[in-house]
Amino acid sequence: NDRLIVTKQYPVKRFFAEVLDASNLALIARIQNISGECGGVAIAADTAYIAVDSGYLGTHGKLAVINTSDWTLNREVDFGPKAVGIMDLYNYGGNIYCLNKTPYGAVDSSSVTKYNTYNGTFHNQLLGVSMGNGVGMLNNILYAQMNNGIGSYDVLTEQVVNPAVVP
């Protein structure tokens, strides 16, 4: 609907997400009460989902659920410490897939969290690869930085397909 959702991180300390008019970048709303620094956004129906990373030394990954009719925070879903590093979000088949980057100082540790938009359930799939930013998604294959290259992850089988599509 001609809206741009902007997420923010350090040094911002308040209003970690804003909504702008995409045609002129005028401020429409500041989304209040999000508990920490934000990353990726995914939209499903009348709801925006925003990754809440909680910063450099965050210990939990969360998902802010935003009502797009009035741009208010409906709730935050805490995925726990297995989702630390949450950043990029992808919408596929009624689920939001959250790409959780390898935390600072960790080696070969990352995860993907699957959040069902219909019933609010989730689970974290731990992966034995170092993961960086998401690159994109084609059908059911999620592409992301893995082990200093670009790898692939199948959201249906919940397995790394190839950790080095592009070494």
PDB file of C-alpha atoms in Angstrom:
ATOM      1  CA  ASN A   1       0.000   0.000   0.000  1.00  0.00           C
ATOM      2  CA  ASP A   2       2.746   2.445  -0.919  1.00  0.00           C
ATOM      3  CA  ARG A   3       4.409   2.180   2.493  1.00  0.00           C
ATOM      4  CA  LEU A   4       8.070   1.726   3.363  1.00  0.00           C
ATOM      5  CA  ILE A   5       8.980   0.118   6.687  1.00  0.00           C
ATOM      6  CA  VAL A   6      12.380   1.243   7.946  1.00  0.00           C
ATOM      7  CA  THR A   7      14.092  -0.697  10.719  1.00  0.00           C
ATOM      8  CA  LYS A   8      16.897   0.703  12.831  1.00  0.00           C
ATOM      9  CA  GLN A   9      19.794  -0.398  14.986  1.00  0.00           C
ATOM     10  CA  TYR A  10      22.444   1.207  17.186  1.00  0.00           C
ATOM     11  CA  PRO A  11      22.839   4.099  17.940  1.00  0.00           C
ATOM     12  CA  VAL A  12      19.033   4.432  17.899  1.00  0.00           C
ATOM     13  CA  LYS A  13      17.589   3.810  21.368  1.00  0.00           C
ATOM     14  CA  ARG A  14      13.864   4.282  20.699  1.00  0.00           C
ATOM     15  CA  PHE A  15      11.488   3.780  17.766  1.00  0.00           C
ATOM     16  CA  PHE A  16      13.387   0.922  16.153  1.00  0.00           C
ATOM     17  CA  ALA A  17      10.865   0.880  13.273  1.00  0.00           C
ATOM     18  CA  GLU A  18       9.163   3.632  11.300  1.00  0.00           C
ATOM     19  CA  VAL A  19       6.648   3.675   8.475  1.00  0.00           C
ATOM     20  CA  LEU A  20       7.176   6.121   5.616  1.00  0.00           C
ATOM     21  CA  ASP A  21       5.115   7.105   2.582  1.00  0.00           C
ATOM     22  CA  ALA A  22       6.984   5.431  -0.277  1.00  0.00           C
ATOM     23  CA  SER A  23       6.230   8.235  -2.737  1.00  0.00           C
ATOM     24  CA  ASN A  24       7.740  11.103  -0.717  1.00  0.00           C
ATOM     25  CA  LEU A  25       9.345   9.462   2.384  1.00  0.00           C
ATOM     26  CA  ALA A  26       7.080  11.438   4.752  1.00  0.00           C
ATOM     27  CA  LEU A  27       6.786   9.892   8.222  1.00  0.00           C
ATOM     28  CA  ILE A  28       3.471   8.077   8.714  1.00  0.00           C
ATOM     29  CA  ALA A  29       4.109   6.299  12.020  1.00  0.00           C
ATOM     30  CA  ARG A  30       6.732   5.342  14.555  1.00  0.00           C
ATOM     31  CA  ILE A  31       6.140   1.839  15.853  1.00  0.00           C
ATOM     32  CA  GLN A  32       6.381   2.035  19.619  1.00  0.00           C
ATOM     33  CA  ASN A  33       7.361  -0.507  22.270  1.00  0.00           C
ATOM     34  CA  ILE A  34       9.597  -2.784  20.195  1.00  0.00           C
ATOM     35  CA  SER A  35      12.099  -4.109  22.731  1.00  0.00           C
ATOM     36  CA  GLY A  36      15.340  -3.812  20.753  1.00  0.00           C
ATOM     37  CA  GLU A  37      17.229  -3.249  17.540  1.00  0.00           C
ATOM     38  CA  CYS A  38      15.454  -4.434  14.398  1.00  0.00           C
ATOM     39  CA  GLY A  39      16.361  -6.145  11.151  1.00  0.00           C
ATOM     40  CA  GLY A  40      14.353  -7.668   8.327  1.00  0.00           C
ATOM     41  CA  VAL A  41      10.658  -7.291   7.570  1.00  0.00           C
ATOM     42  CA  ALA A  42       8.124  -9.684   6.043  1.00  0.00           C
ATOM     43  CA  ILE A  43       4.470  -9.005   5.286  1.00  0.00           C
ATOM     44  CA  ALA A  44       1.632 -11.535   5.432  1.00  0.00           C
ATOM     45  CA  ALA A  45      -1.962 -10.370   4.896  1.00  0.00           C
ATOM     46  CA  ASP A  46      -2.541  -7.369   7.206  1.00  0.00           C
ATOM     47  CA  THR A  47       0.454  -8.052   9.460  1.00  0.00           C
ATOM     48  CA  ALA A  48       4.078  -6.952   9.320  1.00  0.00           C
ATOM     49  CA  TYR A  49       6.707  -9.127  11.002  1.00  0.00           C
ATOM     50  CA  ILE A  50       9.961  -7.510  12.102  1.00  0.00           C
ATOM     51  CA  ALA A  51      13.109  -9.284  13.316  1.00  0.00           C
ATOM     52  CA  VAL A  52      14.162  -8.019  16.761  1.00  0.00           C
ATOM     53  CA  ASP A  53      17.831  -8.797  17.221  1.00  0.00           C
ATOM     54  CA  SER A  54      18.361  -6.832  20.448  1.00  0.00           C
ATOM     55  CA  GLY A  55      21.802  -5.664  19.393  1.00  0.00           C
ATOM     56  CA  TYR A  56      25.421  -6.677  19.290  1.00  0.00           C
ATOM     57  CA  LEU A  57      25.365  -8.723  22.481  1.00  0.00           C
ATOM     58  CA  GLY A  58      21.719  -9.845  22.280  1.00  0.00           C
ATOM     59  CA  THR A  59      20.896 -13.201  23.833  1.00  0.00           C
ATOM     60  CA  HIS A  60      17.474 -13.941  22.282  1.00  0.00           C
ATOM     61  CA  GLY A  61      15.876 -13.610  18.872  1.00  0.00           C
ATOM     62  CA  LYS A  62      12.368 -12.154  18.763  1.00  0.00           C
ATOM     63  CA  LEU A  63       9.719 -11.383  16.202  1.00  0.00           C
ATOM     64  CA  ALA A  64       7.614  -8.219  16.477  1.00  0.00           C
ATOM     65  CA  VAL A  65       4.081  -8.690  15.143  1.00  0.00           C
ATOM     66  CA  ILE A  66       2.713  -5.384  13.831  1.00  0.00           C
ATOM     67  CA  ASN A  67      -0.882  -4.520  12.886  1.00  0.00           C
ATOM     68  CA  THR A  68      -0.642  -2.644   9.560  1.00  0.00           C
ATOM     69  CA  SER A  69      -4.037  -0.924   9.932  1.00  0.00           C
ATOM     70  CA  ASP A  70      -2.747   1.342  12.707  1.00  0.00           C
ATOM     71  CA  TRP A  71       0.990   0.420  12.854  1.00  0.00           C
ATOM     72  CA  THR A  72       0.892  -0.771  16.445  1.00  0.00           C
ATOM     73  CA  LEU A  73       2.813  -3.588  18.075  1.00  0.00           C
ATOM     74  CA  ASN A  74       0.471  -6.511  18.609  1.00  0.00           C
ATOM     75  CA  ARG A  75       3.047  -8.645  20.461  1.00  0.00           C
ATOM     76  CA  GLU A  76       6.614  -9.895  20.421  1.00  0.00           C
ATOM     77  CA  VAL A  77       7.325 -13.599  20.110  1.00  0.00           C
ATOM     78  CA  ASP A  78      10.497 -14.644  21.940  1.00  0.00           C
ATOM     79  CA  PHE A  79      12.209 -17.468  20.044  1.00  0.00           C
ATOM     80  CA  GLY A  80      14.817 -17.876  22.781  1.00  0.00           C
ATOM     81  CA  PRO A  81      18.614 -18.134  22.659  1.00  0.00           C
ATOM     82  CA  LYS A  82      18.637 -20.547  19.692  1.00  0.00           C
ATOM     83  CA  ALA A  83      17.424 -17.645  17.512  1.00  0.00           C
ATOM     84  CA  VAL A  84      20.104 -15.160  18.552  1.00  0.00           C
ATOM     85  CA  GLY A  85      21.307 -13.249  15.502  1.00  0.00           C
ATOM     86  CA  ILE A  86      17.845 -13.055  13.917  1.00  0.00           C
ATOM     87  CA  MET A  87      18.038 -10.724  10.941  1.00  0.00           C
ATOM     88  CA  ASP A  88      16.505 -11.600   7.568  1.00  0.00           C
ATOM     89  CA  LEU A  89      12.895 -12.757   7.142  1.00  0.00           C
ATOM     90  CA  TYR A  90      11.212 -14.624   4.288  1.00  0.00           C
ATOM     91  CA  ASN A  91       7.511 -15.408   3.796  1.00  0.00           C
ATOM     92  CA  TYR A  92       6.681 -18.786   2.256  1.00  0.00           C
ATOM     93  CA  GLY A  93       3.656 -21.067   2.518  1.00  0.00           C
ATOM     94  CA  GLY A  94       2.041 -19.456   5.562  1.00  0.00           C
ATOM     95  CA  ASN A  95       5.307 -19.354   7.492  1.00  0.00           C
ATOM     96  CA  ILE A  96       7.859 -16.673   8.235  1.00  0.00           C
ATOM     97  CA  TYR A  97      11.382 -18.081   7.959  1.00  0.00           C
ATOM     98  CA  CYS A  98      13.863 -16.202  10.125  1.00  0.00           C
ATOM     99  CA  LEU A  99      17.516 -16.408   9.191  1.00  0.00           C
ATOM    100  CA  ASN A 100      19.573 -16.283  12.398  1.00  0.00           C
ATOM    101  CA  LYS A 101      23.160 -15.231  11.747  1.00  0.00           C
ATOM    102  CA  THR A 102      26.088 -16.817  13.521  1.00  0.00           C
ATOM    103  CA  PRO A 103      26.642 -14.893  16.779  1.00  0.00           C
ATOM    104  CA  TYR A 104      29.880 -13.012  17.327  1.00  0.00           C
ATOM    105  CA  GLY A 105      32.600 -15.374  18.535  1.00  0.00           C
ATOM    106  CA  ALA A 106      30.735 -18.556  17.579  1.00  0.00           C
ATOM    107  CA  VAL A 107      31.904 -20.998  14.910  1.00  0.00           C
ATOM    108  CA  ASP A 108      29.655 -23.125  12.684  1.00  0.00           C
ATOM    109  CA  SER A 109      26.602 -22.160  14.691  1.00  0.00           C
ATOM    110  CA  SER A 110      23.442 -20.667  13.225  1.00  0.00           C
ATOM    111  CA  SER A 111      19.757 -21.454  12.895  1.00  0.00           C
ATOM    112  CA  VAL A 112      16.576 -20.914  10.939  1.00  0.00           C
ATOM    113  CA  THR A 113      13.357 -20.277  12.851  1.00  0.00           C
ATOM    114  CA  LYS A 114      10.037 -21.245  11.268  1.00  0.00           C
ATOM    115  CA  TYR A 115       7.076 -19.211  12.558  1.00  0.00           C
ATOM    116  CA  ASN A 116       3.576 -20.304  11.514  1.00  0.00           C
ATOM    117  CA  THR A 117       1.471 -17.189  10.846  1.00  0.00           C
ATOM    118  CA  TYR A 118      -1.821 -19.076  11.289  1.00  0.00           C
ATOM    119  CA  ASN A 119      -1.372 -20.621  14.726  1.00  0.00           C
ATOM    120  CA  GLY A 120       1.627 -18.717  16.157  1.00  0.00           C
ATOM    121  CA  THR A 121       3.796 -21.780  16.741  1.00  0.00           C
ATOM    122  CA  PHE A 122       7.506 -21.846  15.973  1.00  0.00           C
ATOM    123  CA  HIS A 123      10.586 -24.015  16.092  1.00  0.00           C
ATOM    124  CA  ASN A 124      14.301 -23.392  15.694  1.00  0.00           C
ATOM    125  CA  GLN A 125      16.366 -25.572  13.352  1.00  0.00           C
ATOM    126  CA  LEU A 126      20.029 -25.523  14.391  1.00  0.00           C
ATOM    127  CA  LEU A 127      22.525 -25.645  11.517  1.00  0.00           C
ATOM    128  CA  GLY A 128      26.182 -26.667  11.565  1.00  0.00           C
ATOM    129  CA  VAL A 129      27.325 -23.808   9.322  1.00  0.00           C
ATOM    130  CA  SER A 130      28.444 -20.230   9.815  1.00  0.00           C
ATOM    131  CA  MET A 131      25.671 -18.025   8.494  1.00  0.00           C
ATOM    132  CA  GLY A 132      25.638 -14.375   7.461  1.00  0.00           C
ATOM    133  CA  ASN A 133      23.032 -12.313   5.641  1.00  0.00           C
ATOM    134  CA  GLY A 134      20.266 -13.732   3.539  1.00  0.00           C
ATOM    135  CA  VAL A 135      20.638 -13.394  -0.223  1.00  0.00           C
ATOM    136  CA  GLY A 136      17.124 -14.316  -1.372  1.00  0.00           C
ATOM    137  CA  MET A 137      14.573 -17.042  -1.776  1.00  0.00           C
ATOM    138  CA  LEU A 138      13.390 -18.894  -4.863  1.00  0.00           C
ATOM    139  CA  ASN A 139      10.448 -21.245  -4.387  1.00  0.00           C
ATOM    140  CA  ASN A 140      11.304 -23.271  -1.272  1.00  0.00           C
ATOM    141  CA  ILE A 141      15.076 -22.675  -1.390  1.00  0.00           C
ATOM    142  CA  LEU A 142      16.554 -19.977   0.823  1.00  0.00           C
ATOM    143  CA  TYR A 143      19.970 -18.625  -0.209  1.00  0.00           C
ATOM    144  CA  ALA A 144      22.296 -17.085   2.362  1.00  0.00           C
ATOM    145  CA  GLN A 145      25.914 -16.429   3.171  1.00  0.00           C
ATOM    146  CA  MET A 146      27.263 -19.724   4.509  1.00  0.00           C
ATOM    147  CA  ASN A 147      30.837 -20.557   5.447  1.00  0.00           C
ATOM    148  CA  ASN A 148      32.117 -17.405   3.663  1.00  0.00           C
ATOM    149  CA  GLY A 149      30.274 -18.242   0.426  1.00  0.00           C
ATOM    150  CA  ILE A 150      26.638 -18.543  -0.629  1.00  0.00           C
ATOM    151  CA  GLY A 151      24.775 -21.680   0.320  1.00  0.00           C
ATOM    152  CA  SER A 152      21.235 -23.002   0.089  1.00  0.00           C
ATOM    153  CA  TYR A 153      18.666 -24.233   2.606  1.00  0.00           C
ATOM    154  CA  ASP A 154      15.432 -26.063   1.777  1.00  0.00           C
ATOM    155  CA  VAL A 155      12.612 -24.757   3.988  1.00  0.00           C
ATOM    156  CA  LEU A 156      10.478 -27.850   3.326  1.00  0.00           C
ATOM    157  CA  THR A 157      13.059 -30.447   4.370  1.00  0.00           C
ATOM    158  CA  GLU A 158      14.681 -28.034   6.883  1.00  0.00           C
ATOM    159  CA  GLN A 159      18.143 -29.064   5.703  1.00  0.00           C
ATOM    160  CA  VAL A 160      21.149 -27.323   4.185  1.00  0.00           C
ATOM    161  CA  VAL A 161      21.089 -28.368   0.525  1.00  0.00           C
ATOM    162  CA  ASN A 162      24.495 -27.075  -0.456  1.00  0.00           C
ATOM    163  CA  PRO A 163      26.704 -24.992   1.856  1.00  0.00           C
ATOM    164  CA  ALA A 164      28.728 -23.775  -1.149  1.00  0.00           C
ATOM    165  CA  VAL A 165      26.513 -23.027  -4.169  1.00  0.00           C
ATOM    166  CA  VAL A 166      28.991 -20.188  -4.671  1.00  0.00           C
ATOM    167  CA  PRO A 167      32.212 -20.901  -2.720  1.00  0.00           C
TER     168      PRO A 167
END
